[in-house]
Amino acid sequence: MKKAIVTGATGFIGSAFVEFLCDNGIEVLSLGRKTISEISELRKKKLEKSIYLKISMNEICKLKYRIKEIKWSPDEACVFFNLAWGGINQLSDLSIEAQIKNVSESVSALETANELKCLTFCQIGTMEETFTNKYMDLDYKKNSEYNRHVIYASSKIAARYALKAYASKLDINFIYVLHSHVMGRDDYKDSFLQVTLQKLMKKKKLLFSSGNQYFDVISLFDCCNGYYLIGKKGKPNSEYWVGSGDPRQLRNYVERMYKLYPSGEKMQFGKLEYNDVKLSKSDFSIKNLYKDTGYQPKKSYEQVVVELYDYLKNNKQT
């Protein structure tokens, strides 16, 4: 991998990944639907070493013409990383129309990568797919479990199978990537652990479910490194999970966070109902990723929490 094309480059993970690639000597064409003026200063800085091109995913088929205009071209070692995914109000929403549109646009991205003669196409999935695979096997007449990400994750699964089938007919390597929950600076999402940290900072009540379900957290740095190694060393037609290699019960993550930043409020586990499927430790396995690429996470959970705490405190986002 000498060059890379990254869609979704203005996002939390996308912008950090572009910066990571550039810092490791990769020439990057970063793609996003926003103009430079619409991008936050922090993310704009992460993209400054790349060549940024404003293009929406519904026009991705025009990329081959747009890159001629800016006199950029891929080479035989170029990897296309497709991180782009959108919703109406948020990334994971219940709009079937918006989510299915993502599937079609992902297929268009694969076609475009093939036309540009990219070596590999990497599609980025979501941890929610693993929940949804188990959720969809339930008997709706007997089970009451609910997952608010099911439409989003089902569309991700649909994209995975559509891309896998189509890539087999094209002259391009295809790799599918899943990852654990990513934590780091500059995240706008209201994820459980980020909200919990904000509650500690504001000394709010700490009411939780039992927290016995297994979960996994990785740093933004380790996520980017995982993607990078997959682009360099990943085997064609493979699926990889980027994670910590050490999943824990969700309660453990809360307790470790509280140990770093005790608020004085009592942690009350079991006060809220948990009504979703549960994953096992094996669902978060990074065995194949380690075997094929040598990937090993470098940042501890505690390091990530400290970084996020400093970011939230300095940016007054609590």
PDB file of C-alpha atoms in Angstrom:
ATOM      1  CA  MET A   1       0.000   0.000   0.000  1.00  0.00           C
ATOM      2  CA  LYS A   2       1.543   3.223  -1.238  1.00  0.00           C
ATOM      3  CA  LYS A   3      -1.625   5.217  -1.801  1.00  0.00           C
ATOM      4  CA  ALA A   4      -5.064   5.114  -0.220  1.00  0.00           C
ATOM      5  CA  ILE A   5      -8.528   6.494  -0.872  1.00  0.00           C
ATOM      6  CA  VAL A   6     -10.626   7.059   2.251  1.00  0.00           C
ATOM      7  CA  THR A   7     -14.344   7.861   2.178  1.00  0.00           C
ATOM      8  CA  GLY A   8     -16.047   9.262   5.279  1.00  0.00           C
ATOM      9  CA  ALA A   9     -12.836  11.190   5.892  1.00  0.00           C
ATOM     10  CA  THR A  10     -14.447  13.984   7.934  1.00  0.00           C
ATOM     11  CA  GLY A  11     -15.806  11.624  10.591  1.00  0.00           C
ATOM     12  CA  PHE A  12     -14.433  10.770  14.038  1.00  0.00           C
ATOM     13  CA  ILE A  13     -12.585   7.644  12.884  1.00  0.00           C
ATOM     14  CA  GLY A  14     -12.142   8.689   9.256  1.00  0.00           C
ATOM     15  CA  SER A  15     -10.249  11.919   9.975  1.00  0.00           C
ATOM     16  CA  ALA A  16      -7.962  10.210  12.496  1.00  0.00           C
ATOM     17  CA  PHE A  17      -7.303   7.360  10.063  1.00  0.00           C
ATOM     18  CA  VAL A  18      -6.359   9.753   7.272  1.00  0.00           C
ATOM     19  CA  GLU A  19      -3.879  11.441   9.599  1.00  0.00           C
ATOM     20  CA  PHE A  20      -2.483   8.054  10.679  1.00  0.00           C
ATOM     21  CA  LEU A  21      -1.957   6.957   7.068  1.00  0.00           C
ATOM     22  CA  CYS A  22      -0.231  10.217   6.143  1.00  0.00           C
ATOM     23  CA  ASP A  23       2.031  10.003   9.187  1.00  0.00           C
ATOM     24  CA  ASN A  24       3.061   6.528   7.993  1.00  0.00           C
ATOM     25  CA  GLY A  25       4.081   7.685   4.538  1.00  0.00           C
ATOM     26  CA  ILE A  26       0.910   6.834   2.630  1.00  0.00           C
ATOM     27  CA  GLU A  27      -0.360   9.293   0.024  1.00  0.00           C
ATOM     28  CA  VAL A  28      -4.046   9.773   0.812  1.00  0.00           C
ATOM     29  CA  LEU A  29      -6.999  11.032  -1.186  1.00  0.00           C
ATOM     30  CA  SER A  30      -9.598  11.828   1.482  1.00  0.00           C
ATOM     31  CA  LEU A  31     -13.241  12.105   0.451  1.00  0.00           C
ATOM     32  CA  GLY A  32     -16.146  13.731   2.270  1.00  0.00           C
ATOM     33  CA  ARG A  33     -19.492  15.365   1.588  1.00  0.00           C
ATOM     34  CA  LYS A  34     -18.563  18.579   3.435  1.00  0.00           C
ATOM     35  CA  THR A  35     -16.665  21.593   2.201  1.00  0.00           C
ATOM     36  CA  ILE A  36     -13.440  22.413   4.036  1.00  0.00           C
ATOM     37  CA  SER A  37     -15.155  25.360   5.749  1.00  0.00           C
ATOM     38  CA  GLU A  38     -17.788  23.032   7.221  1.00  0.00           C
ATOM     39  CA  ILE A  39     -15.227  20.770   8.900  1.00  0.00           C
ATOM     40  CA  SER A  40     -14.226  21.392  12.523  1.00  0.00           C
ATOM     41  CA  GLU A  41     -10.778  22.867  13.061  1.00  0.00           C
ATOM     42  CA  LEU A  42      -9.509  19.726  14.779  1.00  0.00           C
ATOM     43  CA  ARG A  43     -10.601  17.416  11.976  1.00  0.00           C
ATOM     44  CA  LYS A  44      -9.442  19.864   9.330  1.00  0.00           C
ATOM     45  CA  LYS A  45      -5.986  19.719  10.861  1.00  0.00           C
ATOM     46  CA  LYS A  46      -6.032  15.917  10.682  1.00  0.00           C
ATOM     47  CA  LEU A  47      -6.767  16.090   6.956  1.00  0.00           C
ATOM     48  CA  GLU A  48      -4.201  18.746   6.035  1.00  0.00           C
ATOM     49  CA  LYS A  49      -1.501  16.277   4.908  1.00  0.00           C
ATOM     50  CA  SER A  50      -3.937  14.554   2.551  1.00  0.00           C
ATOM     51  CA  ILE A  51      -5.546  15.677  -0.678  1.00  0.00           C
ATOM     52  CA  TYR A  52      -9.152  16.459   0.241  1.00  0.00           C
ATOM     53  CA  LEU A  53     -11.957  16.221  -2.282  1.00  0.00           C
ATOM     54  CA  LYS A  54     -15.573  17.136  -1.585  1.00  0.00           C
ATOM     55  CA  ILE A  55     -17.801  14.499  -3.129  1.00  0.00           C
ATOM     56  CA  SER A  56     -20.987  12.890  -1.823  1.00  0.00           C
ATOM     57  CA  MET A  57     -21.407   9.132  -1.941  1.00  0.00           C
ATOM     58  CA  ASN A  58     -24.305   9.382  -4.365  1.00  0.00           C
ATOM     59  CA  GLU A  59     -21.780  10.800  -6.848  1.00  0.00           C
ATOM     60  CA  ILE A  60     -18.925   8.405  -6.082  1.00  0.00           C
ATOM     61  CA  CYS A  61     -19.210   6.981  -9.608  1.00  0.00           C
ATOM     62  CA  LYS A  62     -17.852  10.333 -10.874  1.00  0.00           C
ATOM     63  CA  LEU A  63     -14.646  10.028  -8.859  1.00  0.00           C
ATOM     64  CA  LYS A  64     -12.610   8.874 -11.853  1.00  0.00           C
ATOM     65  CA  TYR A  65     -13.401  12.183 -13.566  1.00  0.00           C
ATOM     66  CA  ARG A  66     -12.930  14.311 -10.453  1.00  0.00           C
ATOM     67  CA  ILE A  67      -9.428  13.007  -9.776  1.00  0.00           C
ATOM     68  CA  LYS A  68      -8.384  13.884 -13.310  1.00  0.00           C
ATOM     69  CA  GLU A  69      -9.388  17.466 -12.584  1.00  0.00           C
ATOM     70  CA  ILE A  70      -7.020  17.608  -9.615  1.00  0.00           C
ATOM     71  CA  LYS A  71      -4.338  15.559 -11.429  1.00  0.00           C
ATOM     72  CA  TRP A  72      -4.302  12.714  -8.903  1.00  0.00           C
ATOM     73  CA  SER A  73      -4.185   9.037  -9.732  1.00  0.00           C
ATOM     74  CA  PRO A  74      -4.017   5.776  -7.779  1.00  0.00           C
ATOM     75  CA  ASP A  75      -1.402   3.131  -8.475  1.00  0.00           C
ATOM     76  CA  GLU A  76      -1.305  -0.659  -8.470  1.00  0.00           C
ATOM     77  CA  ALA A  77      -0.790  -0.662  -4.691  1.00  0.00           C
ATOM     78  CA  CYS A  78      -3.703   1.666  -3.833  1.00  0.00           C
ATOM     79  CA  VAL A  79      -6.223   0.555  -1.191  1.00  0.00           C
ATOM     80  CA  PHE A  80      -9.770   1.930  -1.105  1.00  0.00           C
ATOM     81  CA  PHE A  81     -11.133   2.216   2.468  1.00  0.00           C
ATOM     82  CA  ASN A  82     -14.897   2.753   2.532  1.00  0.00           C
ATOM     83  CA  LEU A  83     -15.863   4.293   5.890  1.00  0.00           C
ATOM     84  CA  ALA A  84     -18.709   6.446   4.582  1.00  0.00           C
ATOM     85  CA  TRP A  85     -22.166   5.715   6.013  1.00  0.00           C
ATOM     86  CA  GLY A  86     -24.947   8.137   6.761  1.00  0.00           C
ATOM     87  CA  GLY A  87     -28.423   8.485   8.217  1.00  0.00           C
ATOM     88  CA  ILE A  88     -31.064  11.189   8.344  1.00  0.00           C
ATOM     89  CA  ASN A  89     -30.455  12.465  11.879  1.00  0.00           C
ATOM     90  CA  GLN A  90     -27.573  10.272  12.958  1.00  0.00           C
ATOM     91  CA  LEU A  91     -25.375   7.436  11.716  1.00  0.00           C
ATOM     92  CA  SER A  92     -27.494   4.720  13.291  1.00  0.00           C
ATOM     93  CA  ASP A  93     -31.152   5.580  12.863  1.00  0.00           C
ATOM     94  CA  LEU A  94     -34.365   3.732  12.061  1.00  0.00           C
ATOM     95  CA  SER A  95     -34.809   5.108   8.552  1.00  0.00           C
ATOM     96  CA  ILE A  96     -34.902   2.056   6.305  1.00  0.00           C
ATOM     97  CA  GLU A  97     -34.734   4.196   3.164  1.00  0.00           C
ATOM     98  CA  ALA A  98     -31.601   6.028   4.333  1.00  0.00           C
ATOM     99  CA  GLN A  99     -29.884   2.866   5.499  1.00  0.00           C
ATOM    100  CA  ILE A 100     -30.594   0.894   2.320  1.00  0.00           C
ATOM    101  CA  LYS A 101     -29.276   3.860   0.317  1.00  0.00           C
ATOM    102  CA  ASN A 102     -25.938   3.250   2.060  1.00  0.00           C
ATOM    103  CA  VAL A 103     -25.889  -0.302   0.708  1.00  0.00           C
ATOM    104  CA  SER A 104     -26.301   0.920  -2.862  1.00  0.00           C
ATOM    105  CA  GLU A 105     -23.649   3.594  -2.410  1.00  0.00           C
ATOM    106  CA  SER A 106     -21.196   1.065  -0.967  1.00  0.00           C
ATOM    107  CA  VAL A 107     -21.622  -1.080  -4.080  1.00  0.00           C
ATOM    108  CA  SER A 108     -21.009   2.015  -6.231  1.00  0.00           C
ATOM    109  CA  ALA A 109     -17.831   2.657  -4.237  1.00  0.00           C
ATOM    110  CA  LEU A 110     -16.651  -0.889  -4.983  1.00  0.00           C
ATOM    111  CA  GLU A 111     -17.338  -0.391  -8.696  1.00  0.00           C
ATOM    112  CA  THR A 112     -15.405   2.861  -8.605  1.00  0.00           C
ATOM    113  CA  ALA A 113     -12.445   1.276  -6.812  1.00  0.00           C
ATOM    114  CA  ASN A 114     -12.366  -1.446  -9.452  1.00  0.00           C
ATOM    115  CA  GLU A 115     -12.499   1.100 -12.298  1.00  0.00           C
ATOM    116  CA  LEU A 116      -9.583   2.942 -10.714  1.00  0.00           C
ATOM    117  CA  LYS A 117      -7.702  -0.376 -10.568  1.00  0.00           C
ATOM    118  CA  CYS A 118      -7.241  -0.227  -6.797  1.00  0.00           C
ATOM    119  CA  LEU A 119      -5.566  -3.320  -5.400  1.00  0.00           C
ATOM    120  CA  THR A 120      -7.944  -3.820  -2.459  1.00  0.00           C
ATOM    121  CA  PHE A 121     -11.347  -2.608  -1.288  1.00  0.00           C
ATOM    122  CA  CYS A 122     -11.833  -2.528   2.504  1.00  0.00           C
ATOM    123  CA  GLN A 123     -15.380  -2.083   3.767  1.00  0.00           C
ATOM    124  CA  ILE A 124     -15.739  -0.972   7.381  1.00  0.00           C
ATOM    125  CA  GLY A 125     -18.570  -2.619   9.290  1.00  0.00           C
ATOM    126  CA  THR A 126     -19.810  -2.223  12.855  1.00  0.00           C
ATOM    127  CA  MET A 127     -19.824  -4.147  16.115  1.00  0.00           C
ATOM    128  CA  GLU A 128     -23.620  -3.828  16.062  1.00  0.00           C
ATOM    129  CA  GLU A 129     -23.733  -6.457  13.317  1.00  0.00           C
ATOM    130  CA  THR A 130     -22.715  -9.089  15.844  1.00  0.00           C
ATOM    131  CA  PHE A 131     -25.610  -8.135  18.111  1.00  0.00           C
ATOM    132  CA  THR A 132     -28.011  -8.095  15.180  1.00  0.00           C
ATOM    133  CA  ASN A 133     -26.985 -11.531  13.908  1.00  0.00           C
ATOM    134  CA  LYS A 134     -28.008 -12.939  17.288  1.00  0.00           C
ATOM    135  CA  TYR A 135     -31.049 -10.679  17.546  1.00  0.00           C
ATOM    136  CA  MET A 136     -32.430 -11.819  14.189  1.00  0.00           C
ATOM    137  CA  ASP A 137     -32.347 -15.452  15.319  1.00  0.00           C
ATOM    138  CA  LEU A 138     -34.791 -14.740  18.157  1.00  0.00           C
ATOM    139  CA  ASP A 139     -38.433 -15.810  18.092  1.00  0.00           C
ATOM    140  CA  TYR A 140     -40.363 -12.537  18.121  1.00  0.00           C
ATOM    141  CA  LYS A 141     -43.366 -14.342  19.650  1.00  0.00           C
ATOM    142  CA  LYS A 142     -41.345 -15.458  22.664  1.00  0.00           C
ATOM    143  CA  ASN A 143     -38.443 -13.035  23.035  1.00  0.00           C
ATOM    144  CA  SER A 144     -38.675  -9.384  24.043  1.00  0.00           C
ATOM    145  CA  GLU A 145     -35.055  -8.316  23.437  1.00  0.00           C
ATOM    146  CA  TYR A 146     -34.631  -5.081  21.518  1.00  0.00           C
ATOM    147  CA  ASN A 147     -31.696  -3.446  19.755  1.00  0.00           C
ATOM    148  CA  ARG A 148     -32.056   0.176  18.642  1.00  0.00           C
ATOM    149  CA  HIS A 149     -29.323  -0.283  16.033  1.00  0.00           C
ATOM    150  CA  VAL A 150     -30.989  -3.185  14.226  1.00  0.00           C
ATOM    151  CA  ILE A 151     -31.951  -1.319  11.022  1.00  0.00           C
ATOM    152  CA  TYR A 152     -28.500   0.234  10.746  1.00  0.00           C
ATOM    153  CA  ALA A 153     -26.701  -3.034  11.447  1.00  0.00           C
ATOM    154  CA  SER A 154     -28.968  -5.064   9.137  1.00  0.00           C
ATOM    155  CA  SER A 155     -28.050  -2.688   6.320  1.00  0.00           C
ATOM    156  CA  LYS A 156     -24.375  -3.108   7.142  1.00  0.00           C
ATOM    157  CA  ILE A 157     -24.841  -6.870   6.912  1.00  0.00           C
ATOM    158  CA  ALA A 158     -26.648  -6.489   3.588  1.00  0.00           C
ATOM    159  CA  ALA A 159     -23.759  -4.382   2.287  1.00  0.00           C
ATOM    160  CA  ARG A 160     -21.270  -7.006   3.426  1.00  0.00           C
ATOM    161  CA  TYR A 161     -22.930  -9.801   1.459  1.00  0.00           C
ATOM    162  CA  ALA A 162     -23.630  -7.658  -1.606  1.00  0.00           C
ATOM    163  CA  LEU A 163     -20.017  -6.482  -1.739  1.00  0.00           C
ATOM    164  CA  LYS A 164     -18.614  -9.941  -1.122  1.00  0.00           C
ATOM    165  CA  ALA A 165     -20.678 -11.424  -3.954  1.00  0.00           C
ATOM    166  CA  TYR A 166     -19.932  -8.598  -6.374  1.00  0.00           C
ATOM    167  CA  ALA A 167     -16.223  -8.423  -5.580  1.00  0.00           C
ATOM    168  CA  SER A 168     -15.890 -12.093  -6.541  1.00  0.00           C
ATOM    169  CA  LYS A 169     -16.847 -11.096 -10.106  1.00  0.00           C
ATOM    170  CA  LEU A 170     -14.460  -8.160 -10.236  1.00  0.00           C
ATOM    171  CA  ASP A 171     -10.693  -8.061 -10.391  1.00  0.00           C
ATOM    172  CA  ILE A 172     -10.233  -6.609  -6.901  1.00  0.00           C
ATOM    173  CA  ASN A 173      -9.370  -7.944  -3.456  1.00  0.00           C
ATOM    174  CA  PHE A 174     -12.131  -7.545  -0.879  1.00  0.00           C
ATOM    175  CA  ILE A 175     -11.688  -7.331   2.899  1.00  0.00           C
ATOM    176  CA  TYR A 176     -14.378  -6.751   5.503  1.00  0.00           C
ATOM    177  CA  VAL A 177     -13.496  -5.093   8.808  1.00  0.00           C
ATOM    178  CA  LEU A 178     -15.372  -5.036  12.116  1.00  0.00           C
ATOM    179  CA  HIS A 179     -14.164  -3.273  15.236  1.00  0.00           C
ATOM    180  CA  SER A 180     -14.897  -2.936  18.924  1.00  0.00           C
ATOM    181  CA  HIS A 181     -16.159   0.281  20.509  1.00  0.00           C
ATOM    182  CA  VAL A 182     -13.719   3.085  19.714  1.00  0.00           C
ATOM    183  CA  MET A 183     -12.920   5.768  22.281  1.00  0.00           C
ATOM    184  CA  GLY A 184     -10.905   8.915  21.801  1.00  0.00           C
ATOM    185  CA  ARG A 185     -10.859  12.691  21.547  1.00  0.00           C
ATOM    186  CA  ASP A 186     -13.203  14.517  19.189  1.00  0.00           C
ATOM    187  CA  ASP A 187     -16.092  12.018  19.420  1.00  0.00           C
ATOM    188  CA  TYR A 188     -19.529  13.642  19.184  1.00  0.00           C
ATOM    189  CA  LYS A 189     -21.579  10.492  19.790  1.00  0.00           C
ATOM    190  CA  ASP A 190     -23.480   9.867  23.018  1.00  0.00           C
ATOM    191  CA  SER A 191     -21.948   6.448  23.634  1.00  0.00           C
ATOM    192  CA  PHE A 192     -22.534   4.791  27.000  1.00  0.00           C
ATOM    193  CA  LEU A 193     -18.989   5.093  28.341  1.00  0.00           C
ATOM    194  CA  GLN A 194     -18.570   8.688  27.178  1.00  0.00           C
ATOM    195  CA  VAL A 195     -21.870   9.641  28.805  1.00  0.00           C
ATOM    196  CA  THR A 196     -20.764   7.835  31.979  1.00  0.00           C
ATOM    197  CA  LEU A 197     -17.540   9.845  32.064  1.00  0.00           C
ATOM    198  CA  GLN A 198     -19.542  13.045  31.636  1.00  0.00           C
ATOM    199  CA  LYS A 199     -21.755  11.979  34.559  1.00  0.00           C
ATOM    200  CA  LEU A 200     -18.670  11.500  36.707  1.00  0.00           C
ATOM    201  CA  MET A 201     -17.414  14.940  35.757  1.00  0.00           C
ATOM    202  CA  LYS A 202     -20.746  16.562  36.615  1.00  0.00           C
ATOM    203  CA  LYS A 203     -21.310  14.358  39.696  1.00  0.00           C
ATOM    204  CA  LYS A 204     -24.623  13.027  38.409  1.00  0.00           C
ATOM    205  CA  LYS A 205     -26.391   9.897  39.632  1.00  0.00           C
ATOM    206  CA  LEU A 206     -24.844   6.661  38.426  1.00  0.00           C
ATOM    207  CA  LEU A 207     -27.644   4.233  37.586  1.00  0.00           C
ATOM    208  CA  PHE A 208     -26.783   1.204  35.452  1.00  0.00           C
ATOM    209  CA  SER A 209     -27.982  -2.224  34.415  1.00  0.00           C
ATOM    210  CA  SER A 210     -26.188  -5.193  35.991  1.00  0.00           C
ATOM    211  CA  GLY A 211     -23.315  -4.590  33.550  1.00  0.00           C
ATOM    212  CA  ASN A 212     -22.653  -8.315  33.236  1.00  0.00           C
ATOM    213  CA  GLN A 213     -22.721  -8.290  29.426  1.00  0.00           C
ATOM    214  CA  TYR A 214     -19.371  -8.574  27.647  1.00  0.00           C
ATOM    215  CA  PHE A 215     -18.015  -5.538  25.827  1.00  0.00           C
ATOM    216  CA  ASP A 216     -14.748  -4.416  24.279  1.00  0.00           C
ATOM    217  CA  VAL A 217     -13.084  -1.018  23.961  1.00  0.00           C
ATOM    218  CA  ILE A 218     -10.144   0.138  21.850  1.00  0.00           C
ATOM    219  CA  SER A 219      -8.417   3.460  21.449  1.00  0.00           C
ATOM    220  CA  LEU A 220      -8.838   5.526  18.305  1.00  0.00           C
ATOM    221  CA  PHE A 221      -5.092   5.045  17.714  1.00  0.00           C
ATOM    222  CA  ASP A 222      -5.363   1.245  17.852  1.00  0.00           C
ATOM    223  CA  CYS A 223      -8.385   1.254  15.554  1.00  0.00           C
ATOM    224  CA  CYS A 224      -6.459   3.291  12.963  1.00  0.00           C
ATOM    225  CA  ASN A 225      -3.416   1.053  13.324  1.00  0.00           C
ATOM    226  CA  GLY A 226      -5.612  -2.001  12.781  1.00  0.00           C
ATOM    227  CA  TYR A 227      -7.041  -0.566   9.569  1.00  0.00           C
ATOM    228  CA  TYR A 228      -3.541   0.398   8.415  1.00  0.00           C
ATOM    229  CA  LEU A 229      -2.125  -3.092   8.986  1.00  0.00           C
ATOM    230  CA  ILE A 230      -5.099  -4.646   7.201  1.00  0.00           C
ATOM    231  CA  GLY A 231      -4.457  -2.398   4.216  1.00  0.00           C
ATOM    232  CA  LYS A 232      -0.797  -3.435   4.168  1.00  0.00           C
ATOM    233  CA  LYS A 233      -0.945  -7.108   5.114  1.00  0.00           C
ATOM    234  CA  GLY A 234      -4.577  -8.229   5.112  1.00  0.00           C
ATOM    235  CA  LYS A 235      -5.357 -11.293   3.022  1.00  0.00           C
ATOM    236  CA  PRO A 236      -7.902 -11.080   0.188  1.00  0.00           C
ATOM    237  CA  ASN A 237     -11.441 -12.269   0.943  1.00  0.00           C
ATOM    238  CA  SER A 238     -10.853 -12.116   4.693  1.00  0.00           C
ATOM    239  CA  GLU A 239     -12.830 -10.660   7.581  1.00  0.00           C
ATOM    240  CA  TYR A 240     -11.039  -9.100  10.534  1.00  0.00           C
ATOM    241  CA  TRP A 241     -12.035  -7.806  13.950  1.00  0.00           C
ATOM    242  CA  VAL A 242     -10.031  -4.884  15.338  1.00  0.00           C
ATOM    243  CA  GLY A 243     -10.230  -4.980  19.137  1.00  0.00           C
ATOM    244  CA  SER A 244      -8.312  -5.061  22.391  1.00  0.00           C
ATOM    245  CA  GLY A 245      -7.991  -8.825  22.623  1.00  0.00           C
ATOM    246  CA  ASP A 246      -9.216  -8.555  26.211  1.00  0.00           C
ATOM    247  CA  PRO A 247     -13.009  -8.066  26.337  1.00  0.00           C
ATOM    248  CA  ARG A 248     -14.478  -7.485  29.785  1.00  0.00           C
ATOM    249  CA  GLN A 249     -17.893  -7.215  31.373  1.00  0.00           C
ATOM    250  CA  LEU A 250     -19.262  -3.710  30.868  1.00  0.00           C
ATOM    251  CA  ARG A 251     -19.341  -3.188  34.615  1.00  0.00           C
ATOM    252  CA  ASN A 252     -15.561  -3.590  34.696  1.00  0.00           C
ATOM    253  CA  TYR A 253     -15.090  -0.646  32.342  1.00  0.00           C
ATOM    254  CA  VAL A 254     -17.323   1.552  34.488  1.00  0.00           C
ATOM    255  CA  GLU A 255     -15.509   0.585  37.692  1.00  0.00           C
ATOM    256  CA  ARG A 256     -12.091   1.289  36.159  1.00  0.00           C
ATOM    257  CA  MET A 257     -13.325   4.668  34.931  1.00  0.00           C
ATOM    258  CA  TYR A 258     -14.683   5.479  38.396  1.00  0.00           C
ATOM    259  CA  LYS A 259     -11.359   4.522  39.960  1.00  0.00           C
ATOM    260  CA  LEU A 260      -9.657   7.147  37.786  1.00  0.00           C
ATOM    261  CA  TYR A 261     -12.274   9.858  38.387  1.00  0.00           C
ATOM    262  CA  PRO A 262     -14.378   9.100  41.482  1.00  0.00           C
ATOM    263  CA  SER A 263     -17.299  11.503  41.740  1.00  0.00           C
ATOM    264  CA  GLY A 264     -18.470  10.587  45.223  1.00  0.00           C
ATOM    265  CA  GLU A 265     -21.768   9.304  43.812  1.00  0.00           C
ATOM    266  CA  LYS A 266     -22.492   5.645  44.466  1.00  0.00           C
ATOM    267  CA  MET A 267     -22.381   3.308  41.470  1.00  0.00           C
ATOM    268  CA  GLN A 268     -25.773   1.601  41.414  1.00  0.00           C
ATOM    269  CA  PHE A 269     -25.667  -1.507  39.234  1.00  0.00           C
ATOM    270  CA  GLY A 270     -28.860  -3.430  38.541  1.00  0.00           C
ATOM    271  CA  LYS A 271     -31.084  -0.343  38.795  1.00  0.00           C
ATOM    272  CA  LEU A 272     -31.828  -0.271  35.067  1.00  0.00           C
ATOM    273  CA  GLU A 273     -33.149  -3.053  32.871  1.00  0.00           C
ATOM    274  CA  TYR A 274     -30.947  -4.603  30.175  1.00  0.00           C
ATOM    275  CA  ASN A 275     -33.109  -5.911  27.371  1.00  0.00           C
ATOM    276  CA  ASP A 276     -30.761  -6.884  24.575  1.00  0.00           C
ATOM    277  CA  VAL A 277     -28.846  -9.943  23.439  1.00  0.00           C
ATOM    278  CA  LYS A 278     -25.446 -10.626  24.977  1.00  0.00           C
ATOM    279  CA  LEU A 279     -22.154 -11.291  23.235  1.00  0.00           C
ATOM    280  CA  SER A 280     -19.506 -13.767  24.314  1.00  0.00           C
ATOM    281  CA  LYS A 281     -15.791 -13.118  24.697  1.00  0.00           C
ATOM    282  CA  SER A 282     -15.121 -15.075  21.503  1.00  0.00           C
ATOM    283  CA  ASP A 283     -17.233 -12.624  19.491  1.00  0.00           C
ATOM    284  CA  PHE A 284     -14.476 -10.034  19.999  1.00  0.00           C
ATOM    285  CA  SER A 285     -11.613 -12.267  18.876  1.00  0.00           C
ATOM    286  CA  ILE A 286      -8.643 -10.605  17.135  1.00  0.00           C
ATOM    287  CA  LYS A 287      -6.927 -13.943  16.493  1.00  0.00           C
ATOM    288  CA  ASN A 288      -7.070 -13.727  12.681  1.00  0.00           C
ATOM    289  CA  LEU A 289      -5.930 -10.113  12.671  1.00  0.00           C
ATOM    290  CA  TYR A 290      -2.917 -10.921  14.837  1.00  0.00           C
ATOM    291  CA  LYS A 291      -2.055 -14.001  12.760  1.00  0.00           C
ATOM    292  CA  ASP A 292      -2.146 -12.214   9.405  1.00  0.00           C
ATOM    293  CA  THR A 293      -0.851  -8.739  10.290  1.00  0.00           C
ATOM    294  CA  GLY A 294       0.883  -8.939  13.680  1.00  0.00           C
ATOM    295  CA  TYR A 295      -1.583  -6.398  15.124  1.00  0.00           C
ATOM    296  CA  GLN A 296      -1.337  -5.761  18.847  1.00  0.00           C
ATOM    297  CA  PRO A 297      -3.135  -2.938  20.693  1.00  0.00           C
ATOM    298  CA  LYS A 298      -0.777  -0.409  22.266  1.00  0.00           C
ATOM    299  CA  LYS A 299      -2.962   1.851  24.414  1.00  0.00           C
ATOM    300  CA  SER A 300      -4.620   0.736  27.628  1.00  0.00           C
ATOM    301  CA  TYR A 301      -8.224   1.534  28.477  1.00  0.00           C
ATOM    302  CA  GLU A 302      -7.012   3.791  31.284  1.00  0.00           C
ATOM    303  CA  GLN A 303      -4.882   5.810  28.858  1.00  0.00           C
ATOM    304  CA  VAL A 304      -7.879   6.286  26.599  1.00  0.00           C
ATOM    305  CA  VAL A 305     -10.127   7.432  29.454  1.00  0.00           C
ATOM    306  CA  VAL A 306      -7.542   9.982  30.599  1.00  0.00           C
ATOM    307  CA  GLU A 307      -7.212  11.347  27.051  1.00  0.00           C
ATOM    308  CA  LEU A 308     -10.978  11.609  26.667  1.00  0.00           C
ATOM    309  CA  TYR A 309     -11.341  13.236  30.100  1.00  0.00           C
ATOM    310  CA  ASP A 310      -8.763  15.903  29.203  1.00  0.00           C
ATOM    311  CA  TYR A 311     -10.464  16.535  25.869  1.00  0.00           C
ATOM    312  CA  LEU A 312     -13.935  16.895  27.393  1.00  0.00           C
ATOM    313  CA  LYS A 313     -12.632  19.123  30.170  1.00  0.00           C
ATOM    314  CA  ASN A 314     -10.687  21.418  27.838  1.00  0.00           C
ATOM    315  CA  ASN A 315     -13.513  21.639  25.329  1.00  0.00           C
ATOM    316  CA  LYS A 316     -16.244  22.062  27.961  1.00  0.00           C
ATOM    317  CA  GLN A 317     -18.384  19.328  26.438  1.00  0.00           C
ATOM    318  CA  THR A 318     -19.647  18.002  29.731  1.00  0.00           C
TER     319      THR A 318
END
